[in-house]
Short mmCIF file of C-alpha atoms in Angstrom, two decimals:
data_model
loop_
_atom_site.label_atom_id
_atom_site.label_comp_id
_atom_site.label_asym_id
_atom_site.label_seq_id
_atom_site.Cartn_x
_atom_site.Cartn_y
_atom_site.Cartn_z
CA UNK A 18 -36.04 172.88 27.00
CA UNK A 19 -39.19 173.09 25.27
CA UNK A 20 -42.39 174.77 27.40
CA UNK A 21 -45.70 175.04 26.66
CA UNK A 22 -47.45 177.88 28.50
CA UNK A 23 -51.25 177.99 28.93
CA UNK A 24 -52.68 181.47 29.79
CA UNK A 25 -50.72 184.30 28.24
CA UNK A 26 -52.12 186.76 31.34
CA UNK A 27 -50.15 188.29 33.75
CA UNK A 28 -48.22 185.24 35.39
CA UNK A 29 -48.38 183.63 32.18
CA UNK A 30 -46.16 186.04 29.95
CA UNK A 31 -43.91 186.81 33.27
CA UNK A 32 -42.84 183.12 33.07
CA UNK A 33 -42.80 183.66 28.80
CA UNK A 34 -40.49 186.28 29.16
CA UNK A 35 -38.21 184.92 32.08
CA UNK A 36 -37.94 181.13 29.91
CA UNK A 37 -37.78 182.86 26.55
CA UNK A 38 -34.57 185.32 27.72
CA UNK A 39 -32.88 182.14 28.89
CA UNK A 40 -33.42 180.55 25.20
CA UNK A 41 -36.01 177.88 25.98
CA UNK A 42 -38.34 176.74 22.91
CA UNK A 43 -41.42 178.50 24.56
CA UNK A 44 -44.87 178.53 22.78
CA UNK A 45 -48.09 180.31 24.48
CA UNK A 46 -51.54 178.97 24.21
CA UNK A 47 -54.28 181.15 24.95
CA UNK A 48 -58.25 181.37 23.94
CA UNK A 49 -57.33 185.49 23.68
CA UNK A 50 -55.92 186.56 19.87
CA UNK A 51 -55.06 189.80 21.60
CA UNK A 52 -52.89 188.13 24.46
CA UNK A 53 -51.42 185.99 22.24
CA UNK A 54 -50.29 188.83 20.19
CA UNK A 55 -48.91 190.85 22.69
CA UNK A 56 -46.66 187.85 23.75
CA UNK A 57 -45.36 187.34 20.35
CA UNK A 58 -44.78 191.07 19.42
CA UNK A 59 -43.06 191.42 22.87
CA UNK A 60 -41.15 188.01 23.28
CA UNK A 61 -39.22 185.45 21.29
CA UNK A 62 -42.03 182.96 21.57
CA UNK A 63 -43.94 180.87 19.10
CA UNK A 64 -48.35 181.27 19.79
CA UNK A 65 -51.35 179.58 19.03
CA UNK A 66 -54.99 180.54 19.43
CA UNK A 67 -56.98 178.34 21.32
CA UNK A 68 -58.12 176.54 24.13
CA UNK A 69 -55.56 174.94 26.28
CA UNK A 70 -57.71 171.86 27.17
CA UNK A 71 -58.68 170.65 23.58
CA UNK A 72 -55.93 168.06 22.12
CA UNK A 73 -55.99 169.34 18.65
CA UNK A 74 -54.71 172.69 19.82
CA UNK A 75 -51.74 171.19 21.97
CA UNK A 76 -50.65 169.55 18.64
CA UNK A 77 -50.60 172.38 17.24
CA UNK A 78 -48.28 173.91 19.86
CA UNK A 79 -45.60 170.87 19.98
CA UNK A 80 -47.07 169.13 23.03
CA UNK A 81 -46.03 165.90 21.19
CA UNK A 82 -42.19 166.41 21.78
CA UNK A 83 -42.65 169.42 25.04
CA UNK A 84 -40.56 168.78 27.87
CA UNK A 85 -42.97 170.84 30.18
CA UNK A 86 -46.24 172.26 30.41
CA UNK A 87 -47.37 175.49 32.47
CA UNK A 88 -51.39 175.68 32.71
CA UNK A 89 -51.86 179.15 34.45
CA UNK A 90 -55.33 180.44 32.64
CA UNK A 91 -57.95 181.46 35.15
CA UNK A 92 -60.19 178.75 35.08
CA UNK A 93 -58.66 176.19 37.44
CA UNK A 94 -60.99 173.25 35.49
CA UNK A 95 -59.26 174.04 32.05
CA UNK A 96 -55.91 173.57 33.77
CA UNK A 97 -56.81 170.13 35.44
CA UNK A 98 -57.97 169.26 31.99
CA UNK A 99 -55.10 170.60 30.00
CA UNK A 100 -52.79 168.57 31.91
CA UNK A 101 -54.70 165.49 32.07
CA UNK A 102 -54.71 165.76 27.84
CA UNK A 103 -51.36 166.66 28.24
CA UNK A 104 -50.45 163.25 30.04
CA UNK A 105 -52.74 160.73 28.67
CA UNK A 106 -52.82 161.96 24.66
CA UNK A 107 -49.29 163.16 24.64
CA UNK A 108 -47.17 162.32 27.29
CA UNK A 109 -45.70 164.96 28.63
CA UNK A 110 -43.04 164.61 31.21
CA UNK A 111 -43.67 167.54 33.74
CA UNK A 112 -47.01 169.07 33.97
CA UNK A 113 -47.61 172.37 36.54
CA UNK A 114 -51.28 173.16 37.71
CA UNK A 115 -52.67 177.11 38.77
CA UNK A 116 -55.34 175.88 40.89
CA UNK A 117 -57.07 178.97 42.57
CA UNK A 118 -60.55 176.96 44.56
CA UNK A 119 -59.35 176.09 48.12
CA UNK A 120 -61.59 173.17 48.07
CA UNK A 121 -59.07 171.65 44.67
CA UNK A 122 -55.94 172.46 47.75
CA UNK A 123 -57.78 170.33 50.86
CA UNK A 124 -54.62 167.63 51.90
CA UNK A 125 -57.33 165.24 52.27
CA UNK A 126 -58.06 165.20 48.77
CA UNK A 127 -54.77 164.93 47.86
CA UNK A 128 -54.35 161.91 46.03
CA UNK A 129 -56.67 163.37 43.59
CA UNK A 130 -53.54 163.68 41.44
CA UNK A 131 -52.06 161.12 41.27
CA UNK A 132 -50.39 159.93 37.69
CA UNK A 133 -52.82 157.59 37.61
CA UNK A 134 -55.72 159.92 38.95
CA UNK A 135 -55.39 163.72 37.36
CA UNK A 136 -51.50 163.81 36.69
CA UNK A 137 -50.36 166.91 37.94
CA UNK A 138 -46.84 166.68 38.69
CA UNK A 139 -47.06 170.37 40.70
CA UNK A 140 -49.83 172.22 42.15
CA UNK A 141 -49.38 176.13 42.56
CA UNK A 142 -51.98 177.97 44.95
CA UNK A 143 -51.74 181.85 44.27
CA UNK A 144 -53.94 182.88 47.35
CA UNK A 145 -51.84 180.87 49.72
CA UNK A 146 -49.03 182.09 48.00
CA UNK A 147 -50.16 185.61 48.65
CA UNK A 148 -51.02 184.95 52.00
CA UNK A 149 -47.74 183.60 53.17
CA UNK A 150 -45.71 186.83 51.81
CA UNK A 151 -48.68 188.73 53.38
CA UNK A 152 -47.80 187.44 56.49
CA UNK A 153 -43.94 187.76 55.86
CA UNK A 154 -44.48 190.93 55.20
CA UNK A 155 -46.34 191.44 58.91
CA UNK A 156 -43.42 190.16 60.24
CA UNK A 157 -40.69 192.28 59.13
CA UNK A 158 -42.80 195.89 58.84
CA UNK A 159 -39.50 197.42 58.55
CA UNK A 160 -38.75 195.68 54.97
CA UNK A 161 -40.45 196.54 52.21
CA UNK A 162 -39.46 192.40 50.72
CA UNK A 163 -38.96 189.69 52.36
CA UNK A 164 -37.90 185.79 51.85
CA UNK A 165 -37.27 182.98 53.86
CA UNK A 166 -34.44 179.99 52.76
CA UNK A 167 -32.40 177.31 54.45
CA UNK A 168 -35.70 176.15 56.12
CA UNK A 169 -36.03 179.10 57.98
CA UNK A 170 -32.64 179.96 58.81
CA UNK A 171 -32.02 182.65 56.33
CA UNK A 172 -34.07 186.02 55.49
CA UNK A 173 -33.73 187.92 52.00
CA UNK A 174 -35.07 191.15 53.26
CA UNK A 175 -35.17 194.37 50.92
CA UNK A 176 -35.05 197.83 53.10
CA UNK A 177 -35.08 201.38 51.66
CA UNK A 178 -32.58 203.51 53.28
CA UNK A 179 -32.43 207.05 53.95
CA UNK A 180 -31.04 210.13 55.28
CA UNK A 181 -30.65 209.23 58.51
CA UNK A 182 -29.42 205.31 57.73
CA UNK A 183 -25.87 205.34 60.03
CA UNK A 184 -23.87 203.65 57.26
CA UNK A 185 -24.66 205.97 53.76
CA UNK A 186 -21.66 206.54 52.39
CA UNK A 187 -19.62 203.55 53.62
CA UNK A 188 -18.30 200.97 51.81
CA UNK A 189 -19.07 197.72 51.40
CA UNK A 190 -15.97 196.41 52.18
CA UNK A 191 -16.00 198.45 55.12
CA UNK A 192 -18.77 196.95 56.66
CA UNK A 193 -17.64 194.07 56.75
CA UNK A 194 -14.55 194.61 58.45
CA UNK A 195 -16.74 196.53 60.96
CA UNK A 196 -19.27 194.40 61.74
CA UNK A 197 -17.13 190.86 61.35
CA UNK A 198 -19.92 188.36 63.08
CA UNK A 199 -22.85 189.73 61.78
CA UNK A 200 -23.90 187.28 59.47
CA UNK A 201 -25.15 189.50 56.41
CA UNK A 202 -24.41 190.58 53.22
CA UNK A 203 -25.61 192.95 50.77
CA UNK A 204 -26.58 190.96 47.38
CA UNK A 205 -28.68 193.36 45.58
CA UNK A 206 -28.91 197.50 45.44
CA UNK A 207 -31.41 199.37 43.12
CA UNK A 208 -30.74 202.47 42.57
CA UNK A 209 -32.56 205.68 40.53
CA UNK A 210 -34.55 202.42 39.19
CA UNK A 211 -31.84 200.22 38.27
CA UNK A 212 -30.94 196.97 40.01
CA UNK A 213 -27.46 195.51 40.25
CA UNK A 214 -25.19 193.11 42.50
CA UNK A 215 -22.55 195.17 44.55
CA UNK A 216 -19.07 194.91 44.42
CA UNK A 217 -16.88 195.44 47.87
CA UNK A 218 -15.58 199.26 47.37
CA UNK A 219 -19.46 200.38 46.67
CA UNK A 220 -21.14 202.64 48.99
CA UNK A 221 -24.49 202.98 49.81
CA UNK A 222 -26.23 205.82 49.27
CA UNK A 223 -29.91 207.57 50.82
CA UNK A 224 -32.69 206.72 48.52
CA UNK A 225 -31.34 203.04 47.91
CA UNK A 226 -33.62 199.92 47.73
CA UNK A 227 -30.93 196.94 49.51
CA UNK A 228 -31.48 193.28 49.55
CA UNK A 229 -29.63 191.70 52.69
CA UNK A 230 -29.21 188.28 52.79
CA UNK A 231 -28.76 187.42 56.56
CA UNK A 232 -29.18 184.85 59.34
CA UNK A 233 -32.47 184.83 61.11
CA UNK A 234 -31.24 185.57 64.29
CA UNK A 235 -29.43 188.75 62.92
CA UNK A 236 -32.16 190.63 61.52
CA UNK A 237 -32.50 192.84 64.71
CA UNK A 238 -29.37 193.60 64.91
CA UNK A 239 -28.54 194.17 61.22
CA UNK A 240 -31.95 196.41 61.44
CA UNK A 241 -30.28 198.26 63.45
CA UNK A 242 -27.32 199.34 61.51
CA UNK A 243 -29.57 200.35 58.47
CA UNK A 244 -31.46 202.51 61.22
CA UNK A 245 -34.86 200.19 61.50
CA UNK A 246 -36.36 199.03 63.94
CA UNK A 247 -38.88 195.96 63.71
CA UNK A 248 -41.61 196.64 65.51
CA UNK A 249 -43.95 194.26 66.88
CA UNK A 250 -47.37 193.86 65.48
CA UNK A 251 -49.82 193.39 67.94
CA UNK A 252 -53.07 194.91 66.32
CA UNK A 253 -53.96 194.17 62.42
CA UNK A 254 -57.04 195.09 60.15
CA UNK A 255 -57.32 193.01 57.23
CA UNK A 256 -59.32 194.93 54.33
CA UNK A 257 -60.95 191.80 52.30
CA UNK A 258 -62.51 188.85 53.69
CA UNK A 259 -61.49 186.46 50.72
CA UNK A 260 -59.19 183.78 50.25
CA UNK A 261 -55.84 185.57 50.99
CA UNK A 262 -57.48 187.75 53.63
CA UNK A 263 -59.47 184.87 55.20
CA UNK A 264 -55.86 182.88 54.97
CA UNK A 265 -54.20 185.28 57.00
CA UNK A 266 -56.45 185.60 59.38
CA UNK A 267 -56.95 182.08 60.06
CA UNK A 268 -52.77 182.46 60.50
CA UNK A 269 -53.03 184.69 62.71
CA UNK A 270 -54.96 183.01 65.07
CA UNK A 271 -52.87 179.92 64.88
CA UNK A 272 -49.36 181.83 66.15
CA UNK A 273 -48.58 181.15 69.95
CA UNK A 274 -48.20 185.06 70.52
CA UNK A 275 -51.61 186.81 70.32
CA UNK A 276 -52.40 188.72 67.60
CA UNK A 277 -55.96 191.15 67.52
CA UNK A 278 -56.96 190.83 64.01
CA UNK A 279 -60.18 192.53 62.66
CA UNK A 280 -61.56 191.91 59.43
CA UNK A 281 -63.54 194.42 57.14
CA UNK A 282 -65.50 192.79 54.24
CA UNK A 283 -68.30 194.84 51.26
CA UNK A 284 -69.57 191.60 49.90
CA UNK A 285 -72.13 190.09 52.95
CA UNK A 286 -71.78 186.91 51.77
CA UNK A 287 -67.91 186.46 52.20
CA UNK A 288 -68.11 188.29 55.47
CA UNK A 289 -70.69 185.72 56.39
CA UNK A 290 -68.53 182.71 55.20
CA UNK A 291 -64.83 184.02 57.14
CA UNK A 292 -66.94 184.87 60.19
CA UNK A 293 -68.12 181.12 60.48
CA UNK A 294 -64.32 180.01 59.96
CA UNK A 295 -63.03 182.31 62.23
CA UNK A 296 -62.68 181.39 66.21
CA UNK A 297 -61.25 184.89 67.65
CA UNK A 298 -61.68 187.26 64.81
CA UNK A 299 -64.14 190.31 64.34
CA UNK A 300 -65.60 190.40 60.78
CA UNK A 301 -67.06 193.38 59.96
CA UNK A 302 -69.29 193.73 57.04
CA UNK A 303 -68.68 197.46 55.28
CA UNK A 304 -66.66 199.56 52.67
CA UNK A 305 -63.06 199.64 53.23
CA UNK A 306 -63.04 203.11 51.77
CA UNK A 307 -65.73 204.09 54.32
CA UNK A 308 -64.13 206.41 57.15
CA UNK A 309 -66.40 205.24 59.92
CA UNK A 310 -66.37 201.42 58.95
CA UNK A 311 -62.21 202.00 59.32
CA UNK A 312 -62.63 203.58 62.25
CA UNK A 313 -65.17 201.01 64.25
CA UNK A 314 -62.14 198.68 63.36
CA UNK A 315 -59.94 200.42 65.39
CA UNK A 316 -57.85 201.64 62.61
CA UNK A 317 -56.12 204.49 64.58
CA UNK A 318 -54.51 202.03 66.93
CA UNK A 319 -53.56 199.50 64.28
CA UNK A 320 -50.10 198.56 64.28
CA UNK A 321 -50.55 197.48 60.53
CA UNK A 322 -53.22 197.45 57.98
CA UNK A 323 -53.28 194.50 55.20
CA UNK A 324 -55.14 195.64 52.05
CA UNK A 325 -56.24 192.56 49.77
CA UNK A 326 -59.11 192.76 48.53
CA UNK A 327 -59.86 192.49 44.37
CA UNK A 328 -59.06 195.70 43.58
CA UNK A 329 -56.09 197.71 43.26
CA UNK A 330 -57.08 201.06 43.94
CA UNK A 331 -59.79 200.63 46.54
CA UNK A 332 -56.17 198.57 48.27
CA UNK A 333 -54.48 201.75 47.81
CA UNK A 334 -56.53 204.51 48.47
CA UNK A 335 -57.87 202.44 51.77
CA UNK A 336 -54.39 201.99 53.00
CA UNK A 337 -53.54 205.98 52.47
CA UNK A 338 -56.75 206.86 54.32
CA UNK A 339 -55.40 203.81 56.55
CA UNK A 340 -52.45 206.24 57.41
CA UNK A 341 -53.83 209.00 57.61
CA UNK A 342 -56.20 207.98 60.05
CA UNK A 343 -53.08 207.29 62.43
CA UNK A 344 -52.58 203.73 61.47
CA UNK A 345 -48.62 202.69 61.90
CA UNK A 346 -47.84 200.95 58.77
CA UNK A 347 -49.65 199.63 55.50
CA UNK A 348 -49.16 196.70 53.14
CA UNK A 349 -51.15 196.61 49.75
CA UNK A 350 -51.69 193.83 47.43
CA UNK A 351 -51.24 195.24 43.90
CA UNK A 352 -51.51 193.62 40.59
CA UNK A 353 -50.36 196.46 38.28
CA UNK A 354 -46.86 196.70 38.55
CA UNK A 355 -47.39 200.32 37.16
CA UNK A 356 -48.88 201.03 39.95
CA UNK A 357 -45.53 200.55 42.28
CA UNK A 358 -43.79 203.48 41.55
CA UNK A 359 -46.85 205.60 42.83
CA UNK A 360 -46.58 203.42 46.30
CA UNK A 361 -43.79 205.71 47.81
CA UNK A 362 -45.13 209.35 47.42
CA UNK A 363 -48.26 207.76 49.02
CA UNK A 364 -46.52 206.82 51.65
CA UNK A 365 -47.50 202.86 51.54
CA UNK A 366 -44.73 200.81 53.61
CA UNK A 367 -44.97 197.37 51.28
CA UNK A 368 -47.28 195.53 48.47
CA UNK A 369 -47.14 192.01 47.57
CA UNK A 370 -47.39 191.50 44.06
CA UNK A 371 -49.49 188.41 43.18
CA UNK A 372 -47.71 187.71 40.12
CA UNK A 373 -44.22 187.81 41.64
CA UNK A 374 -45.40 185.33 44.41
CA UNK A 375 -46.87 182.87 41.68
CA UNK A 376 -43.75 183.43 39.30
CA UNK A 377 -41.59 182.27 42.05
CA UNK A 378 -43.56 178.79 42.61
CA UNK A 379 -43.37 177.87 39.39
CA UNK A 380 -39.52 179.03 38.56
CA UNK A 381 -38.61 176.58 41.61
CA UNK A 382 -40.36 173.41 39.66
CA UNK A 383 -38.25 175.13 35.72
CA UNK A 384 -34.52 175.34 37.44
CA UNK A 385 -32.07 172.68 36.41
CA UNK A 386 -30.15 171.36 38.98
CA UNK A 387 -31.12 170.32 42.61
CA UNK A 388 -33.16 173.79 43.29
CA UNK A 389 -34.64 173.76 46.46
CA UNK A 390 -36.09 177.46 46.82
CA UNK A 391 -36.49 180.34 44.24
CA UNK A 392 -37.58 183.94 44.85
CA UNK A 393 -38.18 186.63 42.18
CA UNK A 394 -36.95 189.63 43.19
CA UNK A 395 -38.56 193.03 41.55
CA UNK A 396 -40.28 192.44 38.34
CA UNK A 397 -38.79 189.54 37.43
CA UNK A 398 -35.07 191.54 37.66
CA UNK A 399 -33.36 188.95 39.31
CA UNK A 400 -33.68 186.03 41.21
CA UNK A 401 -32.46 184.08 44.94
CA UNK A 402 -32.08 180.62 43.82
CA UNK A 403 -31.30 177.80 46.63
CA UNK A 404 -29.81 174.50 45.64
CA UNK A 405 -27.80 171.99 47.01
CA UNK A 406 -24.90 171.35 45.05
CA UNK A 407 -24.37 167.24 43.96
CA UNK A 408 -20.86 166.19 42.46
CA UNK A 409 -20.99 166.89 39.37
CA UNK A 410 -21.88 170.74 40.09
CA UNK A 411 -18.45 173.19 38.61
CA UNK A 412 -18.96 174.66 42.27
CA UNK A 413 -18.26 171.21 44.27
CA UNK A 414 -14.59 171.22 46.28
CA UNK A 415 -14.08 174.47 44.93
CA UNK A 416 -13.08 177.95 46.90
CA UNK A 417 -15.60 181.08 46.22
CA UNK A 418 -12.75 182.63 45.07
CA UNK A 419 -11.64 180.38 42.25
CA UNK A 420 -15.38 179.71 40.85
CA UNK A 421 -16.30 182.06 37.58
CA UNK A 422 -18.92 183.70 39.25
CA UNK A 423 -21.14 186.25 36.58
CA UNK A 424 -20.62 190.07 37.57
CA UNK A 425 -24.60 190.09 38.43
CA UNK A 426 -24.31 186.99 41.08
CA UNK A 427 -23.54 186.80 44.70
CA UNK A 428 -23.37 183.75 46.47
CA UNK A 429 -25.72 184.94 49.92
CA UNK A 430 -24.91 181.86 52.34
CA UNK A 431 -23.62 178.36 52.75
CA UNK A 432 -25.25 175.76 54.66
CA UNK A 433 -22.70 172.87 55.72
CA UNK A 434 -24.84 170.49 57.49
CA UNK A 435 -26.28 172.16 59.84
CA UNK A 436 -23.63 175.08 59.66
CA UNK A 437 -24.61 178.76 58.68
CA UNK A 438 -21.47 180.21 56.72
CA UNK A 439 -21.26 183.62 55.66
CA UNK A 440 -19.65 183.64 52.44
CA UNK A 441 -16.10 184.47 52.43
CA UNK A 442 -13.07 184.15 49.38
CA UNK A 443 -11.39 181.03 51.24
CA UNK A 444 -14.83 179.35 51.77
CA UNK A 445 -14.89 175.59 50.00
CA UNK A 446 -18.10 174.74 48.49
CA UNK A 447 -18.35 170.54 48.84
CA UNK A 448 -20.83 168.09 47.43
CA UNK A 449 -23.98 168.08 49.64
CA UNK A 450 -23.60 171.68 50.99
CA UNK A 451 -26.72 173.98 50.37
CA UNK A 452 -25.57 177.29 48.33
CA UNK A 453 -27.59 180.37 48.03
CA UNK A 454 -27.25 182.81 44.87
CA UNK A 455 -28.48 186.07 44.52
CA UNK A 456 -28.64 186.62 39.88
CA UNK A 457 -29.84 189.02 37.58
CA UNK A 458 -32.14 187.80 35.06
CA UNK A 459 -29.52 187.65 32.53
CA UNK A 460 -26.72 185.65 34.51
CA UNK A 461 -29.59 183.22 35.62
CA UNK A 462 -28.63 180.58 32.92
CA UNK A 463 -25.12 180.76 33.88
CA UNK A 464 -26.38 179.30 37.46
CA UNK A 465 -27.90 176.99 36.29
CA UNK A 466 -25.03 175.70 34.17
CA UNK A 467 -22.98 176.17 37.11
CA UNK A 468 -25.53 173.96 39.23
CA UNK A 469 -26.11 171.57 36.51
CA UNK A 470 -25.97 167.80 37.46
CA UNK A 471 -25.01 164.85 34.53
CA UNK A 472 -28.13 163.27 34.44
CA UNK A 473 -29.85 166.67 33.19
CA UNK A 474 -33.39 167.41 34.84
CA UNK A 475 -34.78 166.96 38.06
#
């Protein structure tokens, strides 16, 4: 397949890299010599200088014979524009938008892109990305990652274990035969920094990251073997008023169960703006940094605070004074992914990375195959990809057992109609059922091949 990428920043080489290790014909446009040499000194990809939007300078990056185009720079005009060029001068067949301005996203304004309006085949929101793993973060505080597939049914969740975890030392295999019902199973373990799919006679060991793949309605109890508890969040300050913080709080206030949110804002005129779009909310205008602005929030009795604001440090260093102050738990939105490693010793519970979030939109649009859901897991390690699988899949009518699985994929859950099956040796995979994989980055392409349809792309 043959990509075009527009914007070689953060989300922009992430998707380089991920497309280029899978041996796609990928070629980066950016207006930035410098980012456009770093993405050719680091990656197997062809670049050209330039901006994205003029015609001349899609030529000159194969837009002529591309079989997709990815316009991620940070000016959501430029994208609109690229893939309008894109469409009209060149005719490309798939064209994905990174639109950031909520007033681009309003449903009402939908039709707006139309192919015979601005042609943009997929629309990719960052801040409401962000906000809806903010908010699936709130709702499992004892996971440090979380996913949702099968519409709902099913929970990736990633948990750090620890000394006092009841299973360490167990098998795999054991745990299964000890907990038969529960409807879970391990897919992923990093350990000492490395990230790999289990096999049965593993053990798990204190000071491992897990991934679980499990049925909804067995996340308490599986919790509970792991030795977490979920804990119900009743009381939330949100540090930054802005579109993801503003988009969780407006969230919030939808749910059924009451939630007290408070929001701190520096900038007056954001504060002004989410106070007139909030009903229930309490905006305050100060420095999230400032002890006494934290603490006329209530921070001490917070169940969780939910640092997003535009900067990564002031997010960190409010959500350890957060803490300290006597706040329960603390998520962060970070954009370095250097920065992760330093989250632990300062005793931060969970970040959303904004990149990671955005990645995973736009891999669900790339896959082959009938993909349905994709989630990035780490730094673009591995991935959960959901698909249903058609008739000319290798996988239909055949057992788990028999199919030529990679070492680095798990299969995570079936869905059979409207069946939930844990996975299982003897378990038949037919046309129409919904499969869930858990793959390293390098096995990915094998998934694909193994979901691959006759009639090529979807």
């Amino acid at each position: 397949m043959k990509v075009i990428i527009c914007g070689a920043g953060q989300v922009g080489w992430q998707i380089a890299r991920q497309l280029s290790g899978e041996k796609n014909d990928v070629t980066v446009v950016d207006n930035n010599p410098d980012l456009v040499r770093r993405a050719m000194d680091t990656l197997d990809v062809q670049g050209v200088e330039g901006f994205a939007s003029y015609p001349d300078v899609l030529a000159k990056a194969g837009a002529r014979d591309a079989d997709m185009i990815i316009a991620a720079t940070h000016s959501d005009e430029v994208n609109m524009v690229t893939c309008q060029v894109a469409h009209s001068v060149f005719d490309v067949p798939r064209k994905i938008a990174r639109l950031r301005a909520q007033s681009y996203l309003t449903a009402i304004y939908s039709d707006l892109y139309r192919r015979d309006h601005m042609p943009i085949d997929v629309v990719i929101s960052p801040e409401k990305e962000v906000a809806e793993a903010a908010l699936r973060r709130l709702a499992a505080p004892a996971a440090f990652d979380t996913q949702a597939f099968l519409g709902g049914s099913a929970q990736l969740m990633g948990i750090s274990l620890d000394e006092h975890c009841p299973v360490l030392n167990t098998s795999l295999r054991e745990l299964t035969d000890l907990f038969s019902t529960l409807r879970a199973i391990v897919v992923g373990v990093r350990r000492d920094g490395t990230l790999f799919a289990p096999e049965p006679d593993d053990q798990l060991y204190a000071g491992d990251d897990v991934y679980l793949f499990l049925h909804s309605k067995d996340i308490t109890r599986s919790l509970e073997i792991f030795g977490k508890t979920n804990r119900k969040q009743e009381r939330v300050v949100i540090l930054g008023g802005g579109n993801v913080g503003l988009g969780v709080a407006q969230a919030l206030e939808a749910r059924t169960e009451r939630v007290r949110a408070k929001v701190i804002e520096k900038n007056r005129t954001i504060a002004e703006k989410a106070a007139d779009a909030l009903e229930r909310t309490i905006v305050l205008h100060g420095d999230a940094l400032d002890s006494e602005v934290l603490a006329e929030a209530g921070i001490s009795r917070a169940d969780a605070v939910l640092c997003v604001t535009d900067d990564d440090k002031v997010n960190m260093l409010s959500a350890v004074r957060a803490k300290q102050a006597g706040c329960s738990m603390a998520i962060c939105l970070v954009n370095d992914p250097s920065l992760v490693p330093v989250l632990a010793a300062l005793d931060i519970d969970a970040y959303i990375n904004p990149r990671a979030t955005t990645v995973s939109s736009i891999l669900r649009h790339i896959r082959h195959g009938r993909v349905r859901n994709v989630y990035s897991v780490g730094d673009g390690e591995a991935e959960v990809i959901e698909a249903q699988v058609l008739s000319t899949s290798p996988l239909s009518g055949r057992r788990i057992r028999d199919i030529d699985f990679p070492e680095g994929v798990l299969v995570g859950a079936v869905m059979h109609g409207d069946t939930y099956m844990k996975p299982a040796g003897e378990l038949r995979i037919e046309e129409g059922d919904v499969i869930t994989l858990f793959s390293l980055a390098a096995d990915v392409p094998e998934v694909e091949r193994l979901l691959q349809v006759s009639i090529d792309y979807f």
